Tab-separated table of C-alpha atoms and ligand atoms in Angstrom:
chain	number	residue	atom	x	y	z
A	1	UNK	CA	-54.494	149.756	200.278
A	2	UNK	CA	-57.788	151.153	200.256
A	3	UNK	CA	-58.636	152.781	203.174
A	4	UNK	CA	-62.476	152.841	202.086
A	5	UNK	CA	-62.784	149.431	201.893
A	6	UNK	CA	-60.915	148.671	205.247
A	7	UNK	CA	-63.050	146.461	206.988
A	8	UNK	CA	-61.522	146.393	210.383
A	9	UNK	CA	-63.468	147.927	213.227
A	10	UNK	CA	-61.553	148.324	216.442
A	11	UNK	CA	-63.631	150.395	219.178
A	12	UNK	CA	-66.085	149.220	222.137
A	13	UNK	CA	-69.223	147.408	220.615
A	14	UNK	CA	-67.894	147.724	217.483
A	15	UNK	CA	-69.426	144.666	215.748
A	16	UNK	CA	-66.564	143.032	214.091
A	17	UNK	CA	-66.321	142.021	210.424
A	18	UNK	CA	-66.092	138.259	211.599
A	19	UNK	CA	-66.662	137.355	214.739
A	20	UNK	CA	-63.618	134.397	214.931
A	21	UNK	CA	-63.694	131.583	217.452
A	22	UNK	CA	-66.954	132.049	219.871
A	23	UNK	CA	-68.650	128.874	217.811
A	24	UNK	CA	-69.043	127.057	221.328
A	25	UNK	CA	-70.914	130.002	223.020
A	26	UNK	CA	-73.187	131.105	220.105
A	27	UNK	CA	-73.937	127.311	220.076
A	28	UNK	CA	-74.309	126.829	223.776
A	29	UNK	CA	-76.659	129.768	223.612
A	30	UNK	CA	-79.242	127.852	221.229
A	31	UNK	CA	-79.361	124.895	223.394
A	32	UNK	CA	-80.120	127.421	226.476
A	33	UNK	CA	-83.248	129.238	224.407
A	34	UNK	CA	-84.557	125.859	223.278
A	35	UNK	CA	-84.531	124.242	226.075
A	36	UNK	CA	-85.833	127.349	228.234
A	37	UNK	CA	-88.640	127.785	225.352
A	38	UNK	CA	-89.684	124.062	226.294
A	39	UNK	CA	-89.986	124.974	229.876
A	40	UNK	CA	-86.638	123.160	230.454
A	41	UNK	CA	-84.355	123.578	233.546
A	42	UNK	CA	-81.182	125.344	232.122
A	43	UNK	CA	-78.841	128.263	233.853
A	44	UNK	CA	-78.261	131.260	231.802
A	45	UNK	CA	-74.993	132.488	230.129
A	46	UNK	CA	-72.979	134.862	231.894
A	47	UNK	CA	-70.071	136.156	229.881
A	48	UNK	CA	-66.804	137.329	231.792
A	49	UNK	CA	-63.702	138.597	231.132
A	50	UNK	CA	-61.106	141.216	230.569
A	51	UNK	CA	-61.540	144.613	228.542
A	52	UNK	CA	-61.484	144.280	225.232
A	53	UNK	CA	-61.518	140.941	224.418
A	54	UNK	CA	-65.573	140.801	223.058
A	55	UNK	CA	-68.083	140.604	225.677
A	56	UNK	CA	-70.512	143.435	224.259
A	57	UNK	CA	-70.427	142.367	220.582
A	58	UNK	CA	-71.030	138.344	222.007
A	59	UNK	CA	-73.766	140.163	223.938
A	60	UNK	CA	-75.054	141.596	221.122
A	61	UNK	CA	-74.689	138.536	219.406
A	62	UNK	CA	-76.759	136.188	221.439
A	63	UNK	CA	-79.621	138.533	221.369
A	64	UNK	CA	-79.544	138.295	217.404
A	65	UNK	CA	-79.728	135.213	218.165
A	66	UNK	CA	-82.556	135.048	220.449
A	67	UNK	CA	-84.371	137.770	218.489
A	68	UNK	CA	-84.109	135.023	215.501
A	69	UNK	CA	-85.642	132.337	217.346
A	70	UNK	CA	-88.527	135.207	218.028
A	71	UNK	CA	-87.905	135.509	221.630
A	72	UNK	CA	-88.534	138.959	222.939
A	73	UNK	CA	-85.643	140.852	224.137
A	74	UNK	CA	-84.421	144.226	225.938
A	75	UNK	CA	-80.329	145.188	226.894
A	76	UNK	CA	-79.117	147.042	229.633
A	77	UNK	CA	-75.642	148.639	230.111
A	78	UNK	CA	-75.441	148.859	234.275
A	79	UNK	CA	-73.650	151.618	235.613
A	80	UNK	CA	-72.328	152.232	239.357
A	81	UNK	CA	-74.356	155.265	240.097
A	82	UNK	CA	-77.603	153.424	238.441
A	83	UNK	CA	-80.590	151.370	239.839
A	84	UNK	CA	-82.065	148.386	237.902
A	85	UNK	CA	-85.696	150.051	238.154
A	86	UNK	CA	-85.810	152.117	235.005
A	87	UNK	CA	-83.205	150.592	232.574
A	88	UNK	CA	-84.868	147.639	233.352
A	89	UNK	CA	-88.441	148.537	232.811
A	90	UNK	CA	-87.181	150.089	229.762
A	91	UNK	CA	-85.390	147.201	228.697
A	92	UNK	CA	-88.274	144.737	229.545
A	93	UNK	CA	-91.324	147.141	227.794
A	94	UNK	CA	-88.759	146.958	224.805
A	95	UNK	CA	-88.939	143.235	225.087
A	96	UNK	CA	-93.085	142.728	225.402
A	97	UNK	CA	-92.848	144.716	222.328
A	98	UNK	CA	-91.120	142.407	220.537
A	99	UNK	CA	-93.176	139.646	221.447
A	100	UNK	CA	-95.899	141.220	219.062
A	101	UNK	CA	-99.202	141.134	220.496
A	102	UNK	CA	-98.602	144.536	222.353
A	103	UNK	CA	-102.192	145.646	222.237
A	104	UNK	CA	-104.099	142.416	223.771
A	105	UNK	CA	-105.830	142.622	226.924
A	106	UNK	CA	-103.062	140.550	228.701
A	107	UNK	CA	-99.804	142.559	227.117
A	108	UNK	CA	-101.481	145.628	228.038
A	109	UNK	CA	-101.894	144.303	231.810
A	110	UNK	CA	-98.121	143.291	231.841
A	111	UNK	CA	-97.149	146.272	230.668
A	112	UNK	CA	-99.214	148.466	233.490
A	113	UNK	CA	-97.631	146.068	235.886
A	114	UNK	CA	-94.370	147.469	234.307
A	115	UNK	CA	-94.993	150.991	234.401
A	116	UNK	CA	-95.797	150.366	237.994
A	117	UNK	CA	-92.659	149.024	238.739
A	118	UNK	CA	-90.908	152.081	236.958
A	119	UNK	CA	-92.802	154.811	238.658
A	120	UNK	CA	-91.929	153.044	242.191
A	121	UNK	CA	-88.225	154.983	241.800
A	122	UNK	CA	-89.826	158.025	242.691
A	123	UNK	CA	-90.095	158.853	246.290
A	124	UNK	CA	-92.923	157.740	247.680
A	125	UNK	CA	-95.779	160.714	247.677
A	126	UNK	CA	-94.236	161.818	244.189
A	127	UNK	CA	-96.942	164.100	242.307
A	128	UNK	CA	-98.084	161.996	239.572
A	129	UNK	CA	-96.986	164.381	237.149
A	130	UNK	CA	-93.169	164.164	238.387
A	131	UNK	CA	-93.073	160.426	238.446
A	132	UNK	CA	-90.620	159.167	235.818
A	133	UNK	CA	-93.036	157.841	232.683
A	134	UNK	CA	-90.826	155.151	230.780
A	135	UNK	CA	-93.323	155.619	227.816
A	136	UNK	CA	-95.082	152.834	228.178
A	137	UNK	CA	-98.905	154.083	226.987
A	138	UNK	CA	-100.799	151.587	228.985
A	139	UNK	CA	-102.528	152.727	232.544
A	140	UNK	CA	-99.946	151.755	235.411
A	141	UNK	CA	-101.266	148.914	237.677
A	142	UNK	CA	-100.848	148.346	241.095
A	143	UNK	CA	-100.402	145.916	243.359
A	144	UNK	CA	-97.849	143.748	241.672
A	145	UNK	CA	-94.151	144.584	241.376
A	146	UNK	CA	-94.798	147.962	243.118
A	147	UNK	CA	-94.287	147.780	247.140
A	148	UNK	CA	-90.819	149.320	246.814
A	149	UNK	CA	-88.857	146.035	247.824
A	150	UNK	CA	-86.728	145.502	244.545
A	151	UNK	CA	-86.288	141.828	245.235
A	152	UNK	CA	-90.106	141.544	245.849
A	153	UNK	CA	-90.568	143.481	243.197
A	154	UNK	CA	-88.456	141.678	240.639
A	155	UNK	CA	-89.768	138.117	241.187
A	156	UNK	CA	-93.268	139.423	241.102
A	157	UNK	CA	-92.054	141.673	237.166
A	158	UNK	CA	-90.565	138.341	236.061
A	159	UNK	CA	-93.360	136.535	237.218
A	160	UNK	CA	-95.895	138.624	234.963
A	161	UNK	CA	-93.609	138.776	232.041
A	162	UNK	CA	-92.790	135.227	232.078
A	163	UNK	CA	-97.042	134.247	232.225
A	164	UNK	CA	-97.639	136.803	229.281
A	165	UNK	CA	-94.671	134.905	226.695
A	166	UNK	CA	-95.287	131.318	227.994
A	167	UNK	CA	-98.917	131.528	227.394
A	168	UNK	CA	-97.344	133.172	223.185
A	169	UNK	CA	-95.142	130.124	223.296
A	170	UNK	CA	-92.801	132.371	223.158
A	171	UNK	CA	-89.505	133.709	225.539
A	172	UNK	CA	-87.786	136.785	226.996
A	173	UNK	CA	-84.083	137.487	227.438
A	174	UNK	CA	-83.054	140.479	228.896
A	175	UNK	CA	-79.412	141.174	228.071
A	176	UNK	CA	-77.013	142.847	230.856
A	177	UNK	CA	-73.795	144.202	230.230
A	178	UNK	CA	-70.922	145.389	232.534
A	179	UNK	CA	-73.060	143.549	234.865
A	180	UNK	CA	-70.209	144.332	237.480
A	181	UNK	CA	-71.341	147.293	237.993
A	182	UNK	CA	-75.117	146.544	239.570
A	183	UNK	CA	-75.717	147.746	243.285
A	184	UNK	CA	-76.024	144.880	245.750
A	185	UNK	CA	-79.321	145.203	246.034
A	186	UNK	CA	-80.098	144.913	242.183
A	187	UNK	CA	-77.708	141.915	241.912
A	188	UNK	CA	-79.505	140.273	245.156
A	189	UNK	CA	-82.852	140.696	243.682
A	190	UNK	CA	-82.014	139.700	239.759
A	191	UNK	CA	-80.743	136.332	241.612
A	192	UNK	CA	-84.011	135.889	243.110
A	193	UNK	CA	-86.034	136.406	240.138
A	194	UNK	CA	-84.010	133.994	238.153
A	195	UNK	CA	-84.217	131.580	240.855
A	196	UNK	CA	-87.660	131.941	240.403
A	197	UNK	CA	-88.037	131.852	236.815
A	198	UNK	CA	-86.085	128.419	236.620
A	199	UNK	CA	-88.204	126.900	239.514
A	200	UNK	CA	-91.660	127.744	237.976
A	201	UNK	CA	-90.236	126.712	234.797
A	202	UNK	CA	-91.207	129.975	232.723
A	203	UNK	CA	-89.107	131.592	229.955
A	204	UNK	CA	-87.406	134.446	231.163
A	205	UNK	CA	-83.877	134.540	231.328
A	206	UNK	CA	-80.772	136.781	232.047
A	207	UNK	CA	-77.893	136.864	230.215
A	208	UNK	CA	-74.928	139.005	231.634
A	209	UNK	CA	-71.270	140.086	230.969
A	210	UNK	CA	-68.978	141.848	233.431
A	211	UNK	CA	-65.287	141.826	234.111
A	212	UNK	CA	-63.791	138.882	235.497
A	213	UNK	CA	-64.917	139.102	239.451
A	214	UNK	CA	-68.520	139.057	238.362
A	215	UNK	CA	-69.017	135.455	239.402
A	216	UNK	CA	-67.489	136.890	242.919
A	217	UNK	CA	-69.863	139.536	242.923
A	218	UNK	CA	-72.529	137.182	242.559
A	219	UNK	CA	-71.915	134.385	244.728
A	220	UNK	CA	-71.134	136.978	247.494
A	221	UNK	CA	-75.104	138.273	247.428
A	222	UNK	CA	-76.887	134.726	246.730
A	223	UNK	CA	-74.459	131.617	247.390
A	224	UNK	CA	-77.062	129.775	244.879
A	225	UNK	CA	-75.923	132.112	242.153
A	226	UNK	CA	-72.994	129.345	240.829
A	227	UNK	CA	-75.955	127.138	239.913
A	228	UNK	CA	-77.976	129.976	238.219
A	229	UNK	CA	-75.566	130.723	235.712
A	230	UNK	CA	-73.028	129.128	233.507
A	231	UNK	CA	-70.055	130.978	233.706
A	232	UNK	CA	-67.987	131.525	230.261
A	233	UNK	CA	-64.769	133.075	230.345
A	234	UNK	CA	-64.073	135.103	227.249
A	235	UNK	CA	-60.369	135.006	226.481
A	236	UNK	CA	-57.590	136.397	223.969
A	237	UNK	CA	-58.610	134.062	220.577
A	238	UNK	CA	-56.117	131.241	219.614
A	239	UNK	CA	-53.717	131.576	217.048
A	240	UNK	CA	-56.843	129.720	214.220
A	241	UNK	CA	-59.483	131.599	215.658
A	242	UNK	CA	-57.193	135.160	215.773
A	243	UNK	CA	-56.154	134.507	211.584
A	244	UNK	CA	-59.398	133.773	210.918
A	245	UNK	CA	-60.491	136.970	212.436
A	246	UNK	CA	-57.885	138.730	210.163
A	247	UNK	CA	-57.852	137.244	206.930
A	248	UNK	CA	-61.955	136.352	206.561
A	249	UNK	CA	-62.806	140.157	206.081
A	250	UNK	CA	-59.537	140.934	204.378
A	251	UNK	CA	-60.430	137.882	201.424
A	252	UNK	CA	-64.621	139.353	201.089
A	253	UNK	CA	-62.137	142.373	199.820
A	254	UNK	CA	-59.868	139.966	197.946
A	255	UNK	CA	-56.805	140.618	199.959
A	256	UNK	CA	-54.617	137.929	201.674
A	257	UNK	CA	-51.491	138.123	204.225
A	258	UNK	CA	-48.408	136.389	203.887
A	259	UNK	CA	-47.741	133.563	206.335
A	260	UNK	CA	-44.895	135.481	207.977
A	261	UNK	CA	-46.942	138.523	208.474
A	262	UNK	CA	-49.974	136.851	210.046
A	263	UNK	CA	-46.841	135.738	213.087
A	264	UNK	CA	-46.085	139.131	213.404
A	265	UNK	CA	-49.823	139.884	213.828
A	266	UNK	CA	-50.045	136.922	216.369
A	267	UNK	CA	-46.717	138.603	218.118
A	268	UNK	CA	-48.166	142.139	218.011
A	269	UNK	CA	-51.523	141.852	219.768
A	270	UNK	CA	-51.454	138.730	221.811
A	271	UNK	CA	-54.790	137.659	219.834
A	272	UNK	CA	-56.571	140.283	221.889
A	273	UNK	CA	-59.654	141.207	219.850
A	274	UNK	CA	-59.410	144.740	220.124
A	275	UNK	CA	-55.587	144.452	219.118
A	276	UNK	CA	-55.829	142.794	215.991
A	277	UNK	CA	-58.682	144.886	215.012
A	278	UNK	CA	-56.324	148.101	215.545
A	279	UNK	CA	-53.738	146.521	214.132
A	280	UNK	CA	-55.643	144.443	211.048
A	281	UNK	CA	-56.852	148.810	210.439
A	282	UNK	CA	-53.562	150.137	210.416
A	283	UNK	CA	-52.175	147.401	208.447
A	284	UNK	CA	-54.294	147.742	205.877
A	285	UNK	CA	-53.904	151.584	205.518
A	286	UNK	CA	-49.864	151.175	205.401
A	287	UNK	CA	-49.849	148.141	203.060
A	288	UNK	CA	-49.006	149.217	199.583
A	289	UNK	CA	-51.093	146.103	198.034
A	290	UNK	CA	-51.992	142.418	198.588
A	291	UNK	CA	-50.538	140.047	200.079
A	292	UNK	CA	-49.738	141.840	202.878
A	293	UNK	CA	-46.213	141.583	204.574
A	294	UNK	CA	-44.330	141.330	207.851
A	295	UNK	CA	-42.666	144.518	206.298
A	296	UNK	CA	-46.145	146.072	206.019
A	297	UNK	CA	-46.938	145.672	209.921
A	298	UNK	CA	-43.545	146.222	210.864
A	299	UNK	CA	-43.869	149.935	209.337
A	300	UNK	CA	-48.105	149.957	210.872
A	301	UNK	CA	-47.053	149.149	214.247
A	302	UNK	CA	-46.351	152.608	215.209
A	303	UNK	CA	-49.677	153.573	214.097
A	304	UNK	CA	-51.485	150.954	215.449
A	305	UNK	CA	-49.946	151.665	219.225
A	306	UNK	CA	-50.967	155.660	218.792
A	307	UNK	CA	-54.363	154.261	218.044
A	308	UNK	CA	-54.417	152.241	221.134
A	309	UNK	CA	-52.621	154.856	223.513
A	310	UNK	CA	-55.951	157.057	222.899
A	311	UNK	CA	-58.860	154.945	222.067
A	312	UNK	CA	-58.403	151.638	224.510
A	313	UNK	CA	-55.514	152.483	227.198
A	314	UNK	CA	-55.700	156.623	227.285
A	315	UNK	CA	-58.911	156.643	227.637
A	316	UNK	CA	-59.439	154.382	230.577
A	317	UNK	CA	-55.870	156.419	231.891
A	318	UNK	CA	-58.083	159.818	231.898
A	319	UNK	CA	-60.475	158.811	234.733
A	320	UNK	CA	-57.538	158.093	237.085
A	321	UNK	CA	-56.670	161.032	239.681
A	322	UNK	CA	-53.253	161.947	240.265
A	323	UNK	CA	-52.845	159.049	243.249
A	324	UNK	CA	-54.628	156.669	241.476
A	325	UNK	CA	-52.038	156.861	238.508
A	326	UNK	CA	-49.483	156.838	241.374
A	327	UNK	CA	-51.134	153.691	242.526
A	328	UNK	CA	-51.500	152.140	238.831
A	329	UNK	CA	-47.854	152.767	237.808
A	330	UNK	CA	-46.811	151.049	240.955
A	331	UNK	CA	-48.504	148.016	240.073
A	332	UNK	CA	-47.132	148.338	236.931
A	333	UNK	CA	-43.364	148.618	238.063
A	334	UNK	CA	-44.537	145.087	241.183
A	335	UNK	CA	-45.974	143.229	237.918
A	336	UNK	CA	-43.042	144.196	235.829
A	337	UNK	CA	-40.206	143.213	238.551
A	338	UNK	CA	-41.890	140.083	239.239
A	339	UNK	CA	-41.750	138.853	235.580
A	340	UNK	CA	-37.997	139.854	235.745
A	341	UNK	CA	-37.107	137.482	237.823
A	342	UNK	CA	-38.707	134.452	236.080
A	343	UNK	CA	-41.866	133.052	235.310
A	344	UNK	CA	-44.420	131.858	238.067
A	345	UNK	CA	-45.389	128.352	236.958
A	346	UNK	CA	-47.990	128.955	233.957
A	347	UNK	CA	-50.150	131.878	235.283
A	348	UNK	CA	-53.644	132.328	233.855
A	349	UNK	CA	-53.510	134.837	230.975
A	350	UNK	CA	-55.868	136.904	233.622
A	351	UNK	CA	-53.586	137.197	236.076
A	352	UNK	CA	-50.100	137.584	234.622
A	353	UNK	CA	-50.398	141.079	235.576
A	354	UNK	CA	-51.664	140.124	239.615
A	355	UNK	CA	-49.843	141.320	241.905
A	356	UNK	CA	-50.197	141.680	245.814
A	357	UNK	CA	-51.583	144.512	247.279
A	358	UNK	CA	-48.768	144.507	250.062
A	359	UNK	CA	-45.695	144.697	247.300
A	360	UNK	CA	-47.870	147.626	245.469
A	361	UNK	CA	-47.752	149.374	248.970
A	362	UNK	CA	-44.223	148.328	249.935
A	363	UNK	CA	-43.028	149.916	246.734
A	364	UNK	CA	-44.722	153.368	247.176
A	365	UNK	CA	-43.138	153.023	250.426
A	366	UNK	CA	-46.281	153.327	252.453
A	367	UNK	CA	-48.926	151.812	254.498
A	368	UNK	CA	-51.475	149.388	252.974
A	369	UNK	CA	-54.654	151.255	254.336
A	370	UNK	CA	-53.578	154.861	253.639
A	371	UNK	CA	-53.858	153.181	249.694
A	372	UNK	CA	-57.226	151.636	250.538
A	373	UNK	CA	-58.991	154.643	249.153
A	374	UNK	CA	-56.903	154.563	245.740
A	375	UNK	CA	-57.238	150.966	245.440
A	376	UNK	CA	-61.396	151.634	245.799
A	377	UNK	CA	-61.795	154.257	243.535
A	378	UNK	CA	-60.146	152.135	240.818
A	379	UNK	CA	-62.203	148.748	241.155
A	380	UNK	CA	-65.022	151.486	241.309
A	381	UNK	CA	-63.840	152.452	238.412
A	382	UNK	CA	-63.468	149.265	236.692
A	383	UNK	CA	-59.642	149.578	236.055
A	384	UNK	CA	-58.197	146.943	238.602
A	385	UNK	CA	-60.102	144.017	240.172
A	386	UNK	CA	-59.231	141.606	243.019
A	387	UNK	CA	-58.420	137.803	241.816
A	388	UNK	CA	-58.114	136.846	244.872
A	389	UNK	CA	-57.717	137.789	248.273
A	390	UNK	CA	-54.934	140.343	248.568
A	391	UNK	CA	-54.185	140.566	245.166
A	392	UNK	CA	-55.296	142.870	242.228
A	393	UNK	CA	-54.441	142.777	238.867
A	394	UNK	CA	-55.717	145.368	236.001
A	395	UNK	CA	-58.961	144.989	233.759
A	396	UNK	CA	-57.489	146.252	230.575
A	397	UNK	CA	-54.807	143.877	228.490
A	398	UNK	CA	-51.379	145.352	228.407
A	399	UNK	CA	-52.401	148.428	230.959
A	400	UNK	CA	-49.048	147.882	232.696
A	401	UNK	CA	-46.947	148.198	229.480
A	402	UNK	CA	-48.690	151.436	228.378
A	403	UNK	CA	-47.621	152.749	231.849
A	404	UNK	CA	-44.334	151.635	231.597
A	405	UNK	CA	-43.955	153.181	227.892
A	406	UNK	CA	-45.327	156.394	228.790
A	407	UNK	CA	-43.281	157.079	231.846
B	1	LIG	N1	-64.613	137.313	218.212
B	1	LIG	C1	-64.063	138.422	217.706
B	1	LIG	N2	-63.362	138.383	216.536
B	1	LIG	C2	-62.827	139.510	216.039
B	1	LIG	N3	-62.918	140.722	216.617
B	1	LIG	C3	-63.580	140.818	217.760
B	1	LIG	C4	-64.183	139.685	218.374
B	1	LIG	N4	-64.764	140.061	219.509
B	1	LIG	C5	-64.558	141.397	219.619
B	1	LIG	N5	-63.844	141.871	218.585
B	1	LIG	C6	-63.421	143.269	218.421
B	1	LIG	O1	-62.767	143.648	219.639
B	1	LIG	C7	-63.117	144.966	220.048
B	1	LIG	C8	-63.649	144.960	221.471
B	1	LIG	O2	-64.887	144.294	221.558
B	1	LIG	P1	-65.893	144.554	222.788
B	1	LIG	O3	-67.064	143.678	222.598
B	1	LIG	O4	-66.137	146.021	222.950
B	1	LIG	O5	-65.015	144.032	224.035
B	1	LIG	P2	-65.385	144.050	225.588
B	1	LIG	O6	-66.861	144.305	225.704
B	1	LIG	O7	-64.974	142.724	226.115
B	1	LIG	O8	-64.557	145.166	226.185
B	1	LIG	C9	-64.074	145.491	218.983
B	1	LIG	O9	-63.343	146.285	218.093
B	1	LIG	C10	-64.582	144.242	218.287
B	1	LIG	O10	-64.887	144.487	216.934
B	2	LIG	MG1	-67.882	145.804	226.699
């Protein structure tokens, strides 16, 4: 069919052409802003789970959302060699500009208390002219959210910004993604200053996704954290919510599937969201005309799995050293033996693929701590993560059948 009009969009972030079966969290989300807008207890969303299956474009979709209700709002994508200080200033200065009402006398404080909290990165006795500017055209201003304590620091930023959009009747969100990936003292201090913002009641909130330890990571710096945030796991979509996400953009083109190939679709990807959009693109490209058929994604499929290999499993593959792939494959070959010999009573669809740390180093034949520094590197890397004690499974869907496929 026409590959012009192919409305599929598989890729990270890519916004899909429907976004099937997150009703409950979009509408979860307007409860949180209007209740937080009324000065209302409430814990913020944080969105977790595997790669792939739609945190950044739900991300992306709450803060539509928020923007729509005229909240102010800023996003941050954290990164392991990254402090909080200037993304966040950046994403907060962002946010204040939203709000409107940039150049009053009070916006134009908050923002100087803002720029003061940027320029505190630099080392302390930084020439003025070095310090990092994060473009914010207001004169800095010290005193708050500048002593160089990031928790201090935080709770005092929050503080401000909060003051500035309660007294607009108005509220902030600032938006964190791969949230995983903050420092410990970053996720220590963001605690606090939520803490703080739902104590004093004012309208800033925090709304995160990360892989699926991020509630671990949390809890381990504040233990308070579980009542801070409402914890949503983002899963595969159900076989409704998975057609819907395949036939909705295919009928705005007036195209339709056949029942029988819509199963094979199911069979094919799992309902993985960044499956079905690979395969719902390579369908469409192979299908001679509408309705599509079971024949049609029988002859895509190849396509479809090239498409993957590069853009969702090779790519993730590349950043792996020689032992680390060593390491991966081996988990791989535990997961896949383990499956062999019957099913463990239901298993999460998480942790199908978790397997213990000791049978990964039995089966490389070697000593659990020399493999400690493998094992690091990839949960530094964001490729495995620990479910539990002991136990590791990977972050991407499928990872261990690519391995196996490619060996
Ligand atoms: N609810 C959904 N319905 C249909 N497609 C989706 C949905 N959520 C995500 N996708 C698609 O899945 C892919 C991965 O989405 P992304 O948000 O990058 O995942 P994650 O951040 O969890 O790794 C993108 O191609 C996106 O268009
Ligand atoms: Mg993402």
């Amino acid at each position: 069919m026409d590959p012009i009009r192919n409305p599929y969009a598989p890729g990270a972030g890519q916004r899909p052409p429907e976004l099937a079966g997150r009703d409950d969290q979009l509408r979860a989300f307007d409860v949180v802003l209007e209740r937080v807008a009324r000065g209302r207890p409430e814990r913020s969303i944080v969105l977790t789970g595997l790669r792939g299956v739609g945190k950044t474009v739900l991300l992306n979709a709450l803060r539509s959302q928020a923007v729509r209700a005229r909240w102010g709002t800023g996003k941050i994508e954290a990164r392991p060699d990254q402090t909080l200080r200037r993304p966040l200033s950046s994403a907060l200065h962002q946010a204040i500009r939203e709000l409107g009402h940039a150049r009053s006398d009070e916006a134009t404080h908050v923002l100087g208390v803002v720029k003061a909290f940027a320029q505190r990165d630099s080392a302390p006795g930084t020439k003025l002219r070095d310090q990092w500017n994060p473009g914010i055209d207001a004169p800095a201003v010290t005193g708050r959210a500048d002593s160089g304590d990031i928790e201090i620091d935080l709770v005092e930023l929050f503080t401000e910004v909060g003051g500035l959009a309660a007294d607009l009747g108005r509220g902030v969100a600032i938006f964190i993604d791969e949230m995983q990936d903050l420092g410990p003292a970053d996720v220590s201090a963001l605690c606090a200053a939520c803490h703080e913002m739902s104590q004093s009641g004012l309208p800033v909130i925090v709304v995160g996704a990360g892989l699926p330890h991020l509630p671990t990571v949390l809890s381990a710096s504040k233990s308070y954290s579980e009542r801070l945030f409402r914890y949503q796991r983002i899963d595969r979509l159900d076989r409704p919510a998975a057609e819907l996400a395949l036939t909705a953009p295919a009928a705005e083109e007036e195209a339709e599937y056949e029942a029988d190939a819509l199963d094979a679709l199911f069979v094919a990807t799992g309902g993985y969201p960044y499956f079905l959009q690979a395969y719902g693109k390579a369908v469409w490209d192979k299908a001679p005309a509408s309705p599509i058929t079971a024949e049609d994604v029988r002859v895509a499929a190849p396509e479809a799995e090239a498409e993957l290999a590069v853009g969702f499993f090779g790519s993730r593959y590349e950043r792996a050293t020689p032992g680390e792939r060593e390491y991966l494959r081996a988990m791989a070959d535990v997961a896949a033996t383990a499956a062999a010999e019957g099913p463990t009573e239901s298993p999460s669809p998480d942790t199908v693929e978790s397997v213990p740390t000791a049978d990964v180093a039995a089966h490389l034949g070697k000593k659990p701590q020399s493999l400690s520094p493998a094992r690091d590197a990839l949960l530094k890397k964001g490729l495995v993560y620990s479910t539990e004690r002991g136990r590791i499974a990977f972050t991407v869907p499928h990872f261990g059948r690519y391995l196996r496929d490619r060996a």
